[in-house]
PDB file of C-alpha atoms (C1' of nucleotides) in Angstrom:
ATOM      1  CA  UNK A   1      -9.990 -11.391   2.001  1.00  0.00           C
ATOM      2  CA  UNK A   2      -7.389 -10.095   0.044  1.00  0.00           C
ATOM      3  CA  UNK A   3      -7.871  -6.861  -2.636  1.00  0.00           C
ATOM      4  CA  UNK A   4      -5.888  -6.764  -6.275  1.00  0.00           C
ATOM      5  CA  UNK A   5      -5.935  -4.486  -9.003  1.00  0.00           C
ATOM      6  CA  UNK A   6      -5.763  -5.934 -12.488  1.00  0.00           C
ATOM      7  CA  UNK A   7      -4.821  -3.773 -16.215  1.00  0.00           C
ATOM      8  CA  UNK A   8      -6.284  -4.209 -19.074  1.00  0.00           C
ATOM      9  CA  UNK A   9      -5.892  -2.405 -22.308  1.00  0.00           C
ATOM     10  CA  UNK A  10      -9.255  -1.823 -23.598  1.00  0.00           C
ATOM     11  CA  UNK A  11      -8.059  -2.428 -26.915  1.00  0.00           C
ATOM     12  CA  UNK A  12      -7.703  -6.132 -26.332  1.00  0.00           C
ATOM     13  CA  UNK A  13     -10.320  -7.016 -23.416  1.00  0.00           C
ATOM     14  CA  UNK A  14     -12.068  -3.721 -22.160  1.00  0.00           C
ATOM     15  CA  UNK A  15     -14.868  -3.546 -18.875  1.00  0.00           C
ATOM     16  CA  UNK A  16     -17.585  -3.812 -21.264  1.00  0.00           C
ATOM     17  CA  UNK A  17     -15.933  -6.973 -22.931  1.00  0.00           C
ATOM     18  CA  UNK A  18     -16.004  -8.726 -19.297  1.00  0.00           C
ATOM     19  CA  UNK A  19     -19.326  -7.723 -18.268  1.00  0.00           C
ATOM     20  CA  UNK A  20     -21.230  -8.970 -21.535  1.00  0.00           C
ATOM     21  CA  UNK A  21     -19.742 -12.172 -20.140  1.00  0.00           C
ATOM     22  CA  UNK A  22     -20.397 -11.654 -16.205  1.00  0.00           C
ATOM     23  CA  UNK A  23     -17.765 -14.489 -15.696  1.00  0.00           C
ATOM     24  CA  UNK A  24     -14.664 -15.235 -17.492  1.00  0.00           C
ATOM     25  CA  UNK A  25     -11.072 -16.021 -17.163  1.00  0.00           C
ATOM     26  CA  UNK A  26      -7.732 -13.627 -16.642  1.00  0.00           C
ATOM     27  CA  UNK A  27      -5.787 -15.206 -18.895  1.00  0.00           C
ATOM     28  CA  UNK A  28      -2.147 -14.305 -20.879  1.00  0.00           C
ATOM     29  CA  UNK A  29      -0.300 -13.264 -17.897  1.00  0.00           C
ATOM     30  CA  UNK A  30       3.400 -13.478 -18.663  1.00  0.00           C
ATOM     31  CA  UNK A  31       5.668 -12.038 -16.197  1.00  0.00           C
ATOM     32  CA  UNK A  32       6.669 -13.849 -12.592  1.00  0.00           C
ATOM     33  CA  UNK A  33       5.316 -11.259  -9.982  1.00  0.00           C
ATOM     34  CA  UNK A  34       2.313 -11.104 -11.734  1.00  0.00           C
ATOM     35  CA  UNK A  35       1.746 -14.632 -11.876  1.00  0.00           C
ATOM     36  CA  UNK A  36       2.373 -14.820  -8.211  1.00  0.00           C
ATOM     37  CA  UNK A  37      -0.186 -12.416  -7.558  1.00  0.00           C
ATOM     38  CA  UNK A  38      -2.670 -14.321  -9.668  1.00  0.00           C
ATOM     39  CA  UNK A  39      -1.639 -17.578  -7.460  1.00  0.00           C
ATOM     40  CA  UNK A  40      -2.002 -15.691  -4.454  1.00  0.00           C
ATOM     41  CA  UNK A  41      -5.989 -14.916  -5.027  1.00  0.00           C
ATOM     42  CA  UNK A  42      -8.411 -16.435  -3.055  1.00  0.00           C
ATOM     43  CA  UNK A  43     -12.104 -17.155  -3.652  1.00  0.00           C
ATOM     44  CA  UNK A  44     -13.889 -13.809  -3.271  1.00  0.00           C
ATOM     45  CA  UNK A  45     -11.015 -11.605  -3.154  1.00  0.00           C
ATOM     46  CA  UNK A  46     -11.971  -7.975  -4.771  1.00  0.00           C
ATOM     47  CA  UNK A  47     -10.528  -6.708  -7.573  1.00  0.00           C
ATOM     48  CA  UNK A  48     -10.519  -3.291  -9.262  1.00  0.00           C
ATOM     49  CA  UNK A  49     -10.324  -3.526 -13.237  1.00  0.00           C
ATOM     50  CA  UNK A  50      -8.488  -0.950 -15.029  1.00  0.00           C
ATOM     51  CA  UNK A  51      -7.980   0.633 -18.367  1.00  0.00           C
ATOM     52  CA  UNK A  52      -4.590   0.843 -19.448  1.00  0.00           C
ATOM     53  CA  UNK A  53      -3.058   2.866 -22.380  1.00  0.00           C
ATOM     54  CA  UNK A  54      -6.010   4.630 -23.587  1.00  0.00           C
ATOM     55  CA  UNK A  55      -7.554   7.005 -20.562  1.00  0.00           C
ATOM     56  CA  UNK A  56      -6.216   4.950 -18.166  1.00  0.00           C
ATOM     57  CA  UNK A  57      -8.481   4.550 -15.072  1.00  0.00           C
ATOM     58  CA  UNK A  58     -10.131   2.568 -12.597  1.00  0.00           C
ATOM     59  CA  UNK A  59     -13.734   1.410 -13.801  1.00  0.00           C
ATOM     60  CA  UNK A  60     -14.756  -1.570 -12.493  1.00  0.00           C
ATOM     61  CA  UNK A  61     -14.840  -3.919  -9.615  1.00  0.00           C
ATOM     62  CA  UNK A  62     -14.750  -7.866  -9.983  1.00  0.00           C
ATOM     63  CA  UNK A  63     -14.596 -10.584  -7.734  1.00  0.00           C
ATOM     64  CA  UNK A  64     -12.750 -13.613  -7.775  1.00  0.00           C
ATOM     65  CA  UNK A  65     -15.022 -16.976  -8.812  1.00  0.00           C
ATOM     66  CA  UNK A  66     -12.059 -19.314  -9.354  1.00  0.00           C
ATOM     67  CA  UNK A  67      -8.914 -19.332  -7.973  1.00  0.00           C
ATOM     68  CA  UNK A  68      -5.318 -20.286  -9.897  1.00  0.00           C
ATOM     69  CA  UNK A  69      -5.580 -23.122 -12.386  1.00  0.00           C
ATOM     70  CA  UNK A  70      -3.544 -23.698 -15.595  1.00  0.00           C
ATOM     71  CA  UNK A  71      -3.494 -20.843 -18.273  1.00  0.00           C
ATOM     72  CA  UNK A  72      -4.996 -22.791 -21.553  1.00  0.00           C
ATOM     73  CA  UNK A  73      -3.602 -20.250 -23.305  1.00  0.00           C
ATOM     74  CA  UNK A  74       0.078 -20.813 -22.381  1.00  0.00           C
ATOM     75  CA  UNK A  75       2.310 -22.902 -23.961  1.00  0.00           C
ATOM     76  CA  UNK A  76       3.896 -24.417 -20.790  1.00  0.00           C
ATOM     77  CA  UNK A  77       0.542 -24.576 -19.050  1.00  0.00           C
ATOM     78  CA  UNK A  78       2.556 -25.224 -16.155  1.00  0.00           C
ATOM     79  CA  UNK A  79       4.165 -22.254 -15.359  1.00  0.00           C
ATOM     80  CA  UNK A  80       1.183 -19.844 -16.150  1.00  0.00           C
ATOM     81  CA  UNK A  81      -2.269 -19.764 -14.205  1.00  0.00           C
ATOM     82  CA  UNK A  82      -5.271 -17.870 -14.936  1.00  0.00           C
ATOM     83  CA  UNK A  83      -7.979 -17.388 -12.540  1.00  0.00           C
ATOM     84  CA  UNK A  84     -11.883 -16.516 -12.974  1.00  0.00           C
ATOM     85  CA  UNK A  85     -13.303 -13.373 -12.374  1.00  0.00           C
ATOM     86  CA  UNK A  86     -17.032 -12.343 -11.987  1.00  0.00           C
ATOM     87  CA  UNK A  87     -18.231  -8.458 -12.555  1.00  0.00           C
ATOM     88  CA  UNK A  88     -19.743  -6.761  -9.567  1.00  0.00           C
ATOM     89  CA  UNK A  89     -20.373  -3.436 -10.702  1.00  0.00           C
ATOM     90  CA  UNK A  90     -18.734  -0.397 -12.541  1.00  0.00           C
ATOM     91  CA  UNK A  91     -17.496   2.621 -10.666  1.00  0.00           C
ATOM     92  CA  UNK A  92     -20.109   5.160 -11.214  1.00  0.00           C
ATOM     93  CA  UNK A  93     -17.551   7.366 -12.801  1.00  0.00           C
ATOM     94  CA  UNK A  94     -14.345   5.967 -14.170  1.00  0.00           C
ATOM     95  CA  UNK A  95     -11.226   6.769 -11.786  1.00  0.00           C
ATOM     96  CA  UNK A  96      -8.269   8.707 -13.600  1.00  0.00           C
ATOM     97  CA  UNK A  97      -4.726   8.118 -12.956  1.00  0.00           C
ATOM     98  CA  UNK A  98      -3.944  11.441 -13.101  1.00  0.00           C
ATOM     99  CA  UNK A  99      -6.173  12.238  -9.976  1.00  0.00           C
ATOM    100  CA  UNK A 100      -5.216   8.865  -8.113  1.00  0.00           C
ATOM    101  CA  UNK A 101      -1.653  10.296  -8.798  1.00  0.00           C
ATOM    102  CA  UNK A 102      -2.747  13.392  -6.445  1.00  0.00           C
ATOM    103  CA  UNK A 103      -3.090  11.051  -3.895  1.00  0.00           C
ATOM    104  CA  UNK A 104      -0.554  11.407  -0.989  1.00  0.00           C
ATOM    105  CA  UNK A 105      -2.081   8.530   0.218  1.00  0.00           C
ATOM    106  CA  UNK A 106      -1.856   6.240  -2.378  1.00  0.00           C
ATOM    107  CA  UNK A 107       1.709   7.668  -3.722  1.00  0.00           C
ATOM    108  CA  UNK A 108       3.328   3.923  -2.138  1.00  0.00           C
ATOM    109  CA  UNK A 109       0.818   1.953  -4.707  1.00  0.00           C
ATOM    110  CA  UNK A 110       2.529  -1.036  -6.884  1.00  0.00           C
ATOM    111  CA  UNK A 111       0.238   1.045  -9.887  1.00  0.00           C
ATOM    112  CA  UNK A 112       2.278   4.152  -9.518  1.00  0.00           C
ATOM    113  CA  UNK A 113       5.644   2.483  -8.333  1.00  0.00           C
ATOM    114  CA  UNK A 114       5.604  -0.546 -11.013  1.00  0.00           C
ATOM    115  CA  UNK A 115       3.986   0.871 -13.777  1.00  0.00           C
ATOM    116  CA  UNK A 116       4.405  -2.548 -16.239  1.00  0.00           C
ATOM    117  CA  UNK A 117       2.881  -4.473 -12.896  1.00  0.00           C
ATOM    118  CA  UNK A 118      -0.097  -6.156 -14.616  1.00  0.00           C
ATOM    119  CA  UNK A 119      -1.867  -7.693 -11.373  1.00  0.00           C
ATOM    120  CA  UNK A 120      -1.019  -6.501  -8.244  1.00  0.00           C
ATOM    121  CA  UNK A 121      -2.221  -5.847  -4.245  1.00  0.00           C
ATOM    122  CA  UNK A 122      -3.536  -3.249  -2.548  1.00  0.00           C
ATOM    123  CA  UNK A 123      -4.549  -2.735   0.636  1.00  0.00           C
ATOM    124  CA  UNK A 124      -7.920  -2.586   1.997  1.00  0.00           C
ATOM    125  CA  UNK A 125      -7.762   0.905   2.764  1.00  0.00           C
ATOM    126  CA  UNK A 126      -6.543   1.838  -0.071  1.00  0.00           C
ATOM    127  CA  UNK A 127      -8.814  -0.190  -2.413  1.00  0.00           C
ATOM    128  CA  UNK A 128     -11.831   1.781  -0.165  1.00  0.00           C
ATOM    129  CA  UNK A 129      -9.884   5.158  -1.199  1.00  0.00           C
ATOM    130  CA  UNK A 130     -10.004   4.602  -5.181  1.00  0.00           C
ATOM    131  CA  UNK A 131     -13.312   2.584  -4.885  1.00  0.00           C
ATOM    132  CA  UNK A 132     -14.521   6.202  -2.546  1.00  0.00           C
ATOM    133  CA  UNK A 133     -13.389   8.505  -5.451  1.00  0.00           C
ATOM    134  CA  UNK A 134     -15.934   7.207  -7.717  1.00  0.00           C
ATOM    135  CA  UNK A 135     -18.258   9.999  -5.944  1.00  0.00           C
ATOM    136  CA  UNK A 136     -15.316  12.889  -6.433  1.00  0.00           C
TER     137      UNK A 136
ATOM    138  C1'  DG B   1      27.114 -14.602 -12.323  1.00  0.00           C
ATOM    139  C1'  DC B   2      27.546 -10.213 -14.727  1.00  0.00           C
ATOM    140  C1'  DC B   3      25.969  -7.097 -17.859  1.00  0.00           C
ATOM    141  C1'  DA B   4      24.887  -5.229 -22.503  1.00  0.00           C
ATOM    142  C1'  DA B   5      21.419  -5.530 -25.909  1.00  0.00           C
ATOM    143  C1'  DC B   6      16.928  -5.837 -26.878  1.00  0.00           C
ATOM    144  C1'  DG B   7      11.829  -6.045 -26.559  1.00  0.00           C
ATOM    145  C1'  DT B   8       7.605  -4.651 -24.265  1.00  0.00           C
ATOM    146  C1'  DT B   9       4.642  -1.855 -21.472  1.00  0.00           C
ATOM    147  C1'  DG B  10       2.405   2.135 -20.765  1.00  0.00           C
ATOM    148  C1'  DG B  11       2.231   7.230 -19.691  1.00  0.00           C
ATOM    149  C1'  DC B  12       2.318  11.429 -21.904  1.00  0.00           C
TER     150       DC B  12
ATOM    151  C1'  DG C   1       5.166   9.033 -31.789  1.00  0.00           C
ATOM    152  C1'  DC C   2       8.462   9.298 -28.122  1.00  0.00           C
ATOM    153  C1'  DC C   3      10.734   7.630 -24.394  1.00  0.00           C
ATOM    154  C1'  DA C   4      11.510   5.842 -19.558  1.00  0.00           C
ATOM    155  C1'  DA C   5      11.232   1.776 -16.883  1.00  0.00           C
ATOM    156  C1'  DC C   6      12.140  -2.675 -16.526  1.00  0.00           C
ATOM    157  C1'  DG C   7      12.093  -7.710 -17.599  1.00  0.00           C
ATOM    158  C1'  DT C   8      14.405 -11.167 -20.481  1.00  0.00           C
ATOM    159  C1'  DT C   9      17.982 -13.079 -23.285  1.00  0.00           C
ATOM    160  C1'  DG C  10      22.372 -14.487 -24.314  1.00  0.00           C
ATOM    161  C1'  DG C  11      27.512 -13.866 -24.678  1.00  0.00           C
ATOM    162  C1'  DC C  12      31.381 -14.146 -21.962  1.00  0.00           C
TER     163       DC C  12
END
DNA sequence: GCCAACGTTGGC
DNA sequence: GCCAACGTTGGC
């Protein structure tokens, strides 16, 4: 079981967008790493959703339901891949940046280092440490 | 293969 | 609205 944390700028496909669906597909990814992330996703992998741009924070957790296929969105279908995600449950309070960047322990986080990074890993711990600060 | 120019992302 | 970071493009 791997864990992932995927942006989204609420804007264009917010949390509440995705769960009046409950399933649906993580589409438009255009950049290499991030497609390699999305390839690297296996069924029921975790994933924390979050809000870019606009009070940017953690709110969500999803799971995965479908792992890589062929972005229909793309036009070389074959060098894009979207995956399917299913909602589990929004954080009882959203997550801020700002306090995740008080974090000494998640200072080393692809979200803080590579801040264009659209889908990227975390580690279990540290997935457990933003998913724990919903209760801060 | 190098690198300058340019476009995009995203925090503030 | 500004600007830093960084990925991509294209000339050489």
């Amino acid at each position: 079981m791997n864990y992932w944390l995927v942006k989204s700028e609420p804007d264009t496909y917010s949390w509440n967008d995705f769960i009046q669906k409950n399933i649906d597909r993580w589409d438009g990814v255009r950049n290499y790493t991030a497609r390699n992330n999305l390839r690297s996703m296996e069924l029921n992998d975790l994933v924390l959703f979050y809000h870019s741009v606009k009070k940017p924070a953690v709110v969500g957790i999803a799971k995965v339901v479908r792992t890589h296929y062929p972005d229909p969105t793309a036009t070389e279908p074959h060098t894009w891949v979207s995956v399917d995600f299913e909602a589990v449950r929004a954080l009882t309070k959203p997550v801020s940046l700002a306090l995740i960047k008080q974090q000494p322990v998640l200072a080393t986080i692809p979200l803080l280092r590579l801040s264009r990074l659209s889908v990227m890993p975390l580690l279990p711990a540290e997935f457990e440490y933003i998913v724990g600060m919903e209760l801060w």
